[in-house]
């Protein structure tokens, strides 16, 4: 099965000084699959995402994106990253650029599109996240939810083969989370391959194909949402899932069993 | 009254020198200052140390001394007019101060900006060029405006190597008319107008390009 995997992670290790964050993670993500990664904070979820686009160099292990081993020496990191869209917890929109320019700068400077082409595609990407009317606003003039949607449009503009979301709604006020999740759900329906670190259990249950539960630098358990919620192999998984559901998704409890 | 008109027009002939020296020194310091700031933040150990030493040494010297060294030292080897020696000397000095200004500004751009740029597939240099520097330069405007006023006033120092800028001319007039107060007063007025308009212009730029975060 791993032959067709779009993204393949094998025995990933990463330590900061003596503290081991990732202790041998292996994970395959198929094309069009939506995988949600959950786990207590400090268990290496974000570190794993950052290893995938080489913002962090793993100490050991291999990662393949399609046919390329991106952890091999001498790969062109910038080329690899163009294929991987990344959305950050705190948005990281470019403060000196408008929403539209945030989306087009990568197209213009990395993909070398003409100004006209970039403008058209930029507007189309903003349309996808429902923010055409905010094209000329600067990040400071946008709400958190709008910023995150621009950030998603910016990543989409590069035509990524996979999208990584690093706690995309954690920095948002509760009433703004929905608009971001809606955009992500739409993306999933359009067939985007997505790897999402998030504690939004509603999203995990309804949109994801698979939930991966990580703790202390290893994958404890993974499977389809139903299986993890109702027939987890480990008591620890159940405990964590339901605790998180209580905290983040108010209406989850009633709908259970 | 006629004397005053003559005085003005005589001093204003030195204005070109003052402005010329200032613009050359500031541009020179801007380009090299940004370069040195980049070396200090992003350069390897050696480059960053050398840039730091340059900045520390130059800032420890009186600007007049830098002018003397360049004029009497270097211009023996390279044929430089007093005007250019003075302008470059001020430029070398300003480089040190501007490198500190831009270094601070670059460091105050949030780290996530570089990470997001790299994640888009921009090379390190492109990230600096299109994401970090445009923000750093905006952040630097207030401090740079201050530096511009200092260089403008320091341009009067080139008179020590005989460049007939405004202050030098005011001195001539003072010696001839024996009315130092009027001669220097008019020079002071012209300097004030120059500095004031420069700072006003930069204030405008600062407001126009202010980064909201």
Coordinates of C-alpha atoms in Angstrom, one line a residue:
Chain A
X1 CA 0.0 0.0 0.0
X2 CA 2.8 2.4 0.7
X3 CA 3.8 2.3 -2.9
X4 CA 1.0 4.7 -3.8
X5 CA 1.4 6.9 -0.7
X6 CA 1.6 10.5 -1.6
X7 CA 3.6 11.2 1.5
X8 CA 5.6 8.6 3.3
X9 CA 7.3 9.1 6.6
X10 CA 9.6 6.4 7.9
X11 CA 11.1 6.2 11.3
X12 CA 11.4 9.9 12.0
X13 CA 13.6 11.0 14.9
X14 CA 14.2 14.5 16.2
X15 CA 15.8 15.7 19.4
X16 CA 16.5 19.1 20.7
X17 CA 19.6 18.9 22.8
X18 CA 19.0 15.8 24.8
X19 CA 15.3 16.0 24.7
X20 CA 13.8 13.6 22.2
X21 CA 10.7 15.0 20.6
X22 CA 10.1 12.4 17.9
X23 CA 11.0 8.8 18.7
X24 CA 10.5 7.0 15.4
X25 CA 7.3 8.1 13.6
X26 CA 6.2 6.3 10.5
X27 CA 3.1 7.4 8.6
X28 CA 1.7 7.0 5.1
X29 CA -0.7 9.5 3.7
X30 CA -2.6 8.6 0.5
X31 CA -3.6 11.0 -2.2
X32 CA -6.8 12.9 -1.3
X33 CA -6.6 11.6 2.3
X34 CA -7.4 13.9 5.2
X35 CA -5.5 12.9 8.3
X36 CA -6.0 14.7 11.6
X37 CA -3.2 14.4 14.2
X38 CA -4.1 14.8 17.8
X39 CA -2.3 14.4 21.0
X40 CA -1.3 16.3 24.2
X41 CA 0.8 19.4 23.7
X42 CA 4.6 18.9 23.5
X43 CA 4.3 15.5 21.9
X44 CA 5.9 16.4 18.7
X45 CA 2.9 17.0 16.4
X46 CA 4.1 20.4 15.1
X47 CA 7.7 19.2 14.9
X48 CA 6.6 16.4 12.7
X49 CA 4.8 18.8 10.4
X50 CA 7.8 21.1 10.3
X51 CA 10.0 18.1 9.4
X52 CA 7.8 17.4 6.4
X53 CA 8.6 20.6 4.7
X54 CA 12.1 20.7 6.2
X55 CA 11.6 23.8 8.2
X56 CA 13.1 21.5 10.8
X57 CA 15.7 18.9 9.8
X58 CA 15.0 15.4 11.2
X59 CA 18.0 13.7 12.9
X60 CA 17.1 10.4 11.5
X61 CA 14.5 8.8 9.2
X62 CA 13.2 9.4 5.7
X63 CA 10.4 11.3 4.1
X64 CA 9.1 10.8 0.6
X65 CA 6.8 13.1 -1.2
X66 CA 5.6 11.3 -4.3
X67 CA 8.6 9.9 -6.0
X68 CA 11.2 12.2 -4.3
X69 CA 13.0 11.5 -1.0
X70 CA 13.0 14.9 0.4
X71 CA 15.3 14.0 3.3
X72 CA 18.0 12.9 0.9
X73 CA 21.1 15.2 0.8
X74 CA 21.2 17.8 -2.0
X75 CA 17.5 18.0 -2.8
X76 CA 16.4 21.4 -3.7
X77 CA 14.5 22.4 -0.6
X78 CA 12.8 25.4 -2.2
X79 CA 11.4 23.2 -5.0
X80 CA 10.0 20.7 -2.5
X81 CA 8.4 23.4 -0.4
X82 CA 6.5 24.7 -3.4
X83 CA 4.6 21.4 -3.5
X84 CA 3.8 21.6 0.2
X85 CA 1.3 24.2 1.5
X86 CA 1.7 25.2 5.1
X87 CA -0.8 27.0 7.3
X88 CA 0.5 28.2 10.7
X89 CA -1.2 28.7 14.0
X90 CA -0.5 32.4 14.1
X91 CA -1.1 33.0 10.4
X92 CA 2.2 34.6 9.6
X93 CA 0.7 36.8 6.9
X94 CA 3.3 39.2 5.4
X95 CA 2.5 42.4 7.3
X96 CA 3.6 44.9 4.6
X97 CA 1.4 43.3 1.9
X98 CA -2.3 43.4 1.2
X99 CA -4.4 40.2 1.3
X100 CA -4.1 39.9 -2.5
X101 CA -0.3 40.6 -2.5
X102 CA 0.1 38.0 0.2
X103 CA -1.4 35.5 -2.1
X104 CA 0.4 36.6 -5.3
X105 CA 3.9 37.2 -4.0
X106 CA 4.8 33.5 -4.1
X107 CA 3.3 33.1 -7.5
X108 CA 5.2 36.1 -8.8
X109 CA 8.6 35.6 -7.1
X110 CA 8.7 31.8 -6.9
X111 CA 6.6 30.5 -9.7
X112 CA 7.5 33.5 -11.9
X113 CA 4.0 34.2 -13.1
X114 CA 3.4 37.4 -14.9
X115 CA 1.7 40.2 -12.8
X116 CA -1.6 39.7 -14.7
X117 CA -1.6 35.9 -14.3
X118 CA -0.7 36.2 -10.6
X119 CA -3.5 38.8 -10.1
X120 CA -6.1 36.6 -11.7
X121 CA -5.1 33.5 -9.9
X122 CA -4.8 35.5 -6.6
X123 CA -8.3 36.7 -7.0
X124 CA -9.5 33.2 -7.7
X125 CA -7.8 31.9 -4.6
X126 CA -9.3 34.6 -2.5
X127 CA -12.7 33.7 -4.0
X128 CA -12.2 30.1 -2.9
X129 CA -11.8 31.3 0.7
X130 CA -14.6 33.9 0.3
X131 CA -12.4 37.0 0.7
X132 CA -12.5 38.8 -2.6
X133 CA -13.9 41.9 -1.0
X134 CA -10.9 42.0 1.3
X135 CA -8.3 41.8 -1.4
X136 CA -6.9 45.3 -0.7
X137 CA -6.9 45.1 3.1
X138 CA -3.7 44.7 5.0
X139 CA -3.4 41.9 7.6
X140 CA -3.9 44.4 10.5
X141 CA -7.3 45.3 9.0
X142 CA -8.5 41.7 9.0
X143 CA -10.0 39.5 11.7
X144 CA -8.2 36.4 12.8
X145 CA -10.5 34.1 10.8
X146 CA -10.0 36.3 7.7
X147 CA -6.2 36.2 8.2
X148 CA -6.2 32.5 8.4
X149 CA -8.3 32.2 5.3
X150 CA -5.9 34.5 3.4
X151 CA -3.0 32.3 4.7
X152 CA -4.8 29.3 3.3
X153 CA -5.3 31.1 -0.1
X154 CA -1.6 32.0 -0.1
X155 CA -0.7 28.4 0.3
X156 CA -3.2 27.2 -2.3
X157 CA -1.8 29.7 -4.8
X158 CA 1.3 27.6 -5.1
X159 CA -0.8 24.6 -6.3
X160 CA 0.5 22.4 -3.5
X161 CA 0.2 18.6 -3.7
X162 CA -0.4 18.4 0.0
X163 CA -1.5 20.9 2.7
X164 CA -0.1 20.9 6.2
X165 CA -2.2 22.7 8.9
X166 CA -0.4 23.4 12.2
X167 CA -3.2 24.1 14.7
X168 CA -4.9 26.4 12.3
X169 CA -7.7 27.5 14.7
X170 CA -5.9 27.5 18.0
X171 CA -5.2 31.2 17.9
X172 CA -8.7 32.2 16.9
X173 CA -11.6 33.4 19.0
X174 CA -14.3 30.7 19.2
X175 CA -16.7 32.5 16.9
X176 CA -14.1 32.7 14.2
X177 CA -13.2 29.1 14.1
X178 CA -16.1 28.0 12.0
X179 CA -15.3 30.0 9.0
X180 CA -11.8 28.5 8.8
X181 CA -13.1 25.0 9.3
X182 CA -15.6 25.5 6.6
X183 CA -12.9 26.5 4.1
X184 CA -10.8 23.5 5.2
X185 CA -13.8 21.2 4.8
X186 CA -14.4 22.5 1.3
X187 CA -10.8 21.8 0.4
X188 CA -11.1 18.3 1.7
X189 CA -14.2 17.8 -0.5
X190 CA -12.3 19.1 -3.5
X191 CA -9.8 16.3 -2.9
X192 CA -6.9 18.1 -1.4
X193 CA -4.5 15.8 0.6
X194 CA -4.4 17.3 4.1
X195 CA -2.4 16.7 7.2
X196 CA -4.0 18.6 10.1
X197 CA -2.7 19.1 13.6
X198 CA -5.8 20.1 15.4
X199 CA -8.1 19.5 18.4
X200 CA -11.2 20.4 16.5
X201 CA -13.0 17.1 17.1
X202 CA -16.0 18.0 15.1
X203 CA -13.8 18.5 12.1
X204 CA -11.8 15.3 12.8
X205 CA -15.0 13.2 13.1
X206 CA -16.8 14.6 10.1
X207 CA -14.1 15.5 7.6
X208 CA -11.1 13.3 8.3
X209 CA -10.5 9.9 6.9
X210 CA -8.1 9.0 9.7
X211 CA -7.2 10.2 13.1
X212 CA -3.7 9.7 14.4
X213 CA -3.1 9.9 18.1
X214 CA 0.4 10.9 19.1
X215 CA 1.9 11.0 22.6
X216 CA 5.4 11.3 23.8
X217 CA 6.9 11.3 20.3
X218 CA 5.3 8.1 19.1
X219 CA 2.1 7.3 17.3
X220 CA 0.0 5.5 19.9
X221 CA -2.9 4.6 17.7
X222 CA -4.5 5.5 14.4
X223 CA -7.6 4.7 12.4
X224 CA -10.9 6.0 11.0
X225 CA -12.6 8.4 13.4
X226 CA -15.4 6.0 14.2
X227 CA -13.0 3.3 15.2
X228 CA -10.9 5.6 17.4
X229 CA -13.9 7.1 19.1
X230 CA -15.8 3.9 19.8
X231 CA -13.4 0.9 19.6
X232 CA -10.0 2.3 20.5
X233 CA -7.3 -0.3 21.2
X234 CA -6.0 1.7 24.1
X235 CA -7.9 3.1 27.0
X236 CA -5.5 6.1 26.8
X237 CA -6.8 7.0 23.3
X238 CA -10.4 6.9 24.4
X239 CA -9.7 9.0 27.5
X240 CA -7.9 11.7 25.4
X241 CA -10.4 11.8 22.6
X242 CA -13.4 12.3 24.9
X243 CA -11.6 14.8 27.1
X244 CA -10.7 16.8 24.0
X245 CA -14.2 16.5 22.7
X246 CA -15.7 17.8 25.9
X247 CA -13.3 20.8 25.8
X248 CA -13.7 21.7 22.2
X249 CA -16.8 20.3 20.7
X250 CA -19.8 20.9 23.0
X251 CA -22.3 18.9 21.1
X252 CA -20.2 15.8 20.7
X253 CA -21.3 14.1 23.9
X254 CA -25.0 13.8 23.1
X255 CA -24.4 12.4 19.7
X256 CA -22.3 9.5 21.2
X257 CA -23.5 5.9 21.2
Chain B
X1 CA 19.4 94.7 3.2
X2 CA 21.4 94.3 0.1
X3 CA 24.2 92.9 2.2
X4 CA 21.8 90.3 3.6
X5 CA 20.7 89.4 0.1
X6 CA 24.3 89.0 -0.9
X7 CA 25.0 87.0 2.2
X8 CA 22.2 84.6 1.4
X9 CA 23.1 84.1 -2.2
X10 CA 26.8 83.6 -1.2
X11 CA 26.0 81.0 1.4
X12 CA 23.5 79.3 -0.9
X13 CA 26.3 78.6 -3.3
X14 CA 27.6 76.3 -0.6
X15 CA 24.3 74.7 -0.3
X16 CA 25.0 72.5 -3.3
X17 CA 28.1 71.1 -1.5
X18 CA 26.2 70.6 1.7
X19 CA 23.3 68.7 -0.1
X20 CA 25.7 66.8 -2.3
X21 CA 27.9 65.6 0.5
X22 CA 24.8 64.7 2.5
X23 CA 23.1 62.7 -0.3
X24 CA 26.3 60.9 -1.2
X25 CA 27.1 60.0 2.4
X26 CA 23.6 58.9 3.2
X27 CA 23.1 56.8 0.1
X28 CA 26.5 55.2 0.5
X29 CA 25.7 54.5 4.2
X30 CA 22.3 53.2 3.3
X31 CA 23.6 50.6 0.8
X32 CA 26.6 49.5 2.8
X33 CA 24.7 49.8 6.1
X34 CA 22.0 47.4 4.9
X35 CA 24.7 45.1 3.6
X36 CA 26.5 45.0 6.9
X37 CA 23.3 44.6 8.8
X38 CA 22.4 41.6 6.7
X39 CA 25.9 40.1 7.3
X40 CA 25.5 40.6 11.0
X41 CA 22.1 38.9 11.1
X42 CA 22.4 36.3 8.4
X43 CA 26.1 36.1 7.6
X44 CA 28.5 33.4 8.7
X45 CA 30.5 33.9 11.9
X46 CA 33.5 35.5 10.1
X47 CA 31.4 38.0 8.1
X48 CA 29.3 38.9 11.0
X49 CA 32.3 39.4 13.3
X50 CA 34.0 41.6 10.7
X51 CA 30.9 43.7 10.3
X52 CA 30.6 44.1 14.0
X53 CA 34.2 45.2 14.4
X54 CA 33.8 47.7 11.7
X55 CA 30.8 49.2 13.3
X56 CA 32.4 49.3 16.8
X57 CA 35.6 50.9 15.6
X58 CA 34.1 53.5 13.4
X59 CA 31.5 54.5 15.9
X60 CA 34.3 55.0 18.5
X61 CA 36.1 57.6 16.3
X62 CA 35.2 61.3 15.9
X63 CA 33.8 61.8 12.4
X64 CA 36.4 64.5 11.7
X65 CA 39.1 61.9 12.3
X66 CA 37.6 59.6 9.7
X67 CA 37.6 62.5 7.3
X68 CA 41.3 63.2 8.0
X69 CA 42.2 59.6 7.6
X70 CA 40.5 59.2 4.3
X71 CA 41.7 62.6 2.9
X72 CA 45.3 62.5 4.0
X73 CA 45.7 58.8 4.0
X74 CA 43.7 57.2 1.2
X75 CA 43.6 60.1 -1.2
X76 CA 47.3 59.8 -1.6
X77 CA 46.9 56.4 -3.2
X78 CA 43.6 57.0 -5.0
X79 CA 43.1 60.4 -6.5
X80 CA 40.1 61.8 -4.7
X81 CA 38.9 65.4 -4.7
X82 CA 38.4 66.9 -1.2
X83 CA 34.7 66.9 -1.9
X84 CA 34.5 63.2 -2.6
X85 CA 36.9 62.3 0.2
X86 CA 34.7 64.2 2.6
X87 CA 31.5 62.7 1.2
X88 CA 32.9 59.1 1.3
X89 CA 34.3 59.6 4.8
X90 CA 30.9 60.7 6.1
X91 CA 29.5 57.7 4.2
X92 CA 31.9 55.3 5.9
X93 CA 30.9 56.7 9.2
X94 CA 27.2 56.7 8.4
X95 CA 27.5 53.0 7.3
X96 CA 28.4 52.1 10.9
X97 CA 25.5 53.9 12.4
X98 CA 23.0 52.8 9.7
X99 CA 24.2 49.2 10.0
X100 CA 23.1 49.3 13.7
X101 CA 19.8 50.9 12.8
X102 CA 19.0 48.3 10.1
X103 CA 20.3 45.4 12.3
X104 CA 17.8 46.3 15.0
X105 CA 15.0 46.7 12.5
X106 CA 15.7 43.3 10.8
X107 CA 15.7 41.7 14.2
X108 CA 12.4 43.2 15.1
X109 CA 10.6 41.6 12.1
X110 CA 8.7 38.7 13.6
X111 CA 10.5 35.3 13.0
X112 CA 7.3 33.8 11.6
X113 CA 7.7 36.1 8.5
X114 CA 10.9 34.3 7.4
X115 CA 9.4 30.9 8.2
X116 CA 6.3 31.6 6.2
X117 CA 8.4 32.9 3.3
X118 CA 10.6 29.8 3.2
X119 CA 7.5 27.6 3.5
X120 CA 6.2 29.2 0.3
X121 CA 9.3 28.0 -1.5
X122 CA 11.3 31.3 -1.4
X123 CA 15.0 31.0 -1.1
X124 CA 16.7 32.6 1.8
X125 CA 17.7 35.5 -0.3
X126 CA 14.3 36.0 -1.8
X127 CA 12.7 35.9 1.6
X128 CA 15.1 38.6 2.8
X129 CA 14.6 40.7 -0.4
X130 CA 10.8 40.5 -0.6
X131 CA 9.6 39.9 2.9
X132 CA 12.2 40.9 5.6
X133 CA 13.8 44.0 4.1
X134 CA 10.7 45.8 3.0
X135 CA 9.4 45.5 6.6
X136 CA 12.7 46.3 8.2
X137 CA 13.2 49.5 6.2
X138 CA 9.7 50.7 7.2
X139 CA 10.6 49.9 10.9
X140 CA 13.9 51.8 10.5
X141 CA 12.5 55.1 9.2
X142 CA 12.2 57.0 12.5
X143 CA 15.8 56.1 13.5
X144 CA 17.0 56.7 10.0
X145 CA 15.4 60.1 10.0
X146 CA 17.5 61.0 13.0
X147 CA 20.7 59.7 11.3
X148 CA 19.8 61.8 8.2
X149 CA 19.7 64.9 10.3
X150 CA 23.0 64.1 11.9
X151 CA 24.7 63.5 8.6
X152 CA 23.3 66.7 7.2
X153 CA 24.8 68.6 10.0
X154 CA 28.0 66.7 10.0
X155 CA 28.5 67.6 6.3
X156 CA 29.7 70.9 7.6
X157 CA 32.8 69.0 8.9
X158 CA 34.2 68.7 5.4
X159 CA 35.3 72.3 5.7
X160 CA 38.3 71.0 7.6
X161 CA 39.7 69.7 4.4
X162 CA 38.9 72.9 2.6
X163 CA 35.6 72.1 0.9
X164 CA 33.7 75.4 0.6
X165 CA 30.4 74.3 2.0
X166 CA 28.0 76.6 3.8
X167 CA 29.8 76.9 7.1
X168 CA 33.1 77.6 5.4
X169 CA 31.5 80.4 3.4
X170 CA 29.8 81.8 6.5
X171 CA 33.3 82.0 8.1
X172 CA 34.6 83.9 5.1
X173 CA 31.8 86.4 5.3
X174 CA 32.2 86.7 9.0
X175 CA 35.9 87.5 8.6
X176 CA 35.3 90.0 5.9
X177 CA 32.3 91.9 7.4
X178 CA 33.2 91.4 11.0
X179 CA 29.6 90.6 11.7
X180 CA 29.8 86.9 12.8
X181 CA 26.4 86.9 14.3
X182 CA 24.6 87.7 11.0
X183 CA 26.8 85.4 8.9
X184 CA 26.5 82.4 11.2
X185 CA 22.9 83.2 12.0
X186 CA 22.0 83.0 8.4
X187 CA 23.9 79.7 8.1
X188 CA 22.0 78.4 11.1
X189 CA 18.7 79.4 9.6
X190 CA 19.5 77.6 6.3
X191 CA 20.6 74.4 8.2
X192 CA 17.5 74.6 10.3
X193 CA 15.3 74.8 7.2
X194 CA 17.1 71.9 5.6
X195 CA 17.0 69.6 8.6
X196 CA 13.4 70.5 9.3
X197 CA 12.1 69.8 5.8
X198 CA 14.1 66.6 5.6
X199 CA 12.6 65.3 8.8
X200 CA 9.2 66.4 7.8
X201 CA 9.5 64.5 4.5
X202 CA 10.7 61.4 6.4
X203 CA 7.8 61.8 8.9
X204 CA 5.5 61.7 6.0
X205 CA 7.1 58.5 4.6
X206 CA 6.9 57.0 8.1
X207 CA 3.2 57.6 8.3
X208 CA 2.6 56.6 4.7
X209 CA 4.4 53.2 5.1
X210 CA 3.7 52.5 8.7
X211 CA 3.4 48.8 9.4
X212 CA 0.5 47.7 11.4
X213 CA 0.9 44.5 13.3

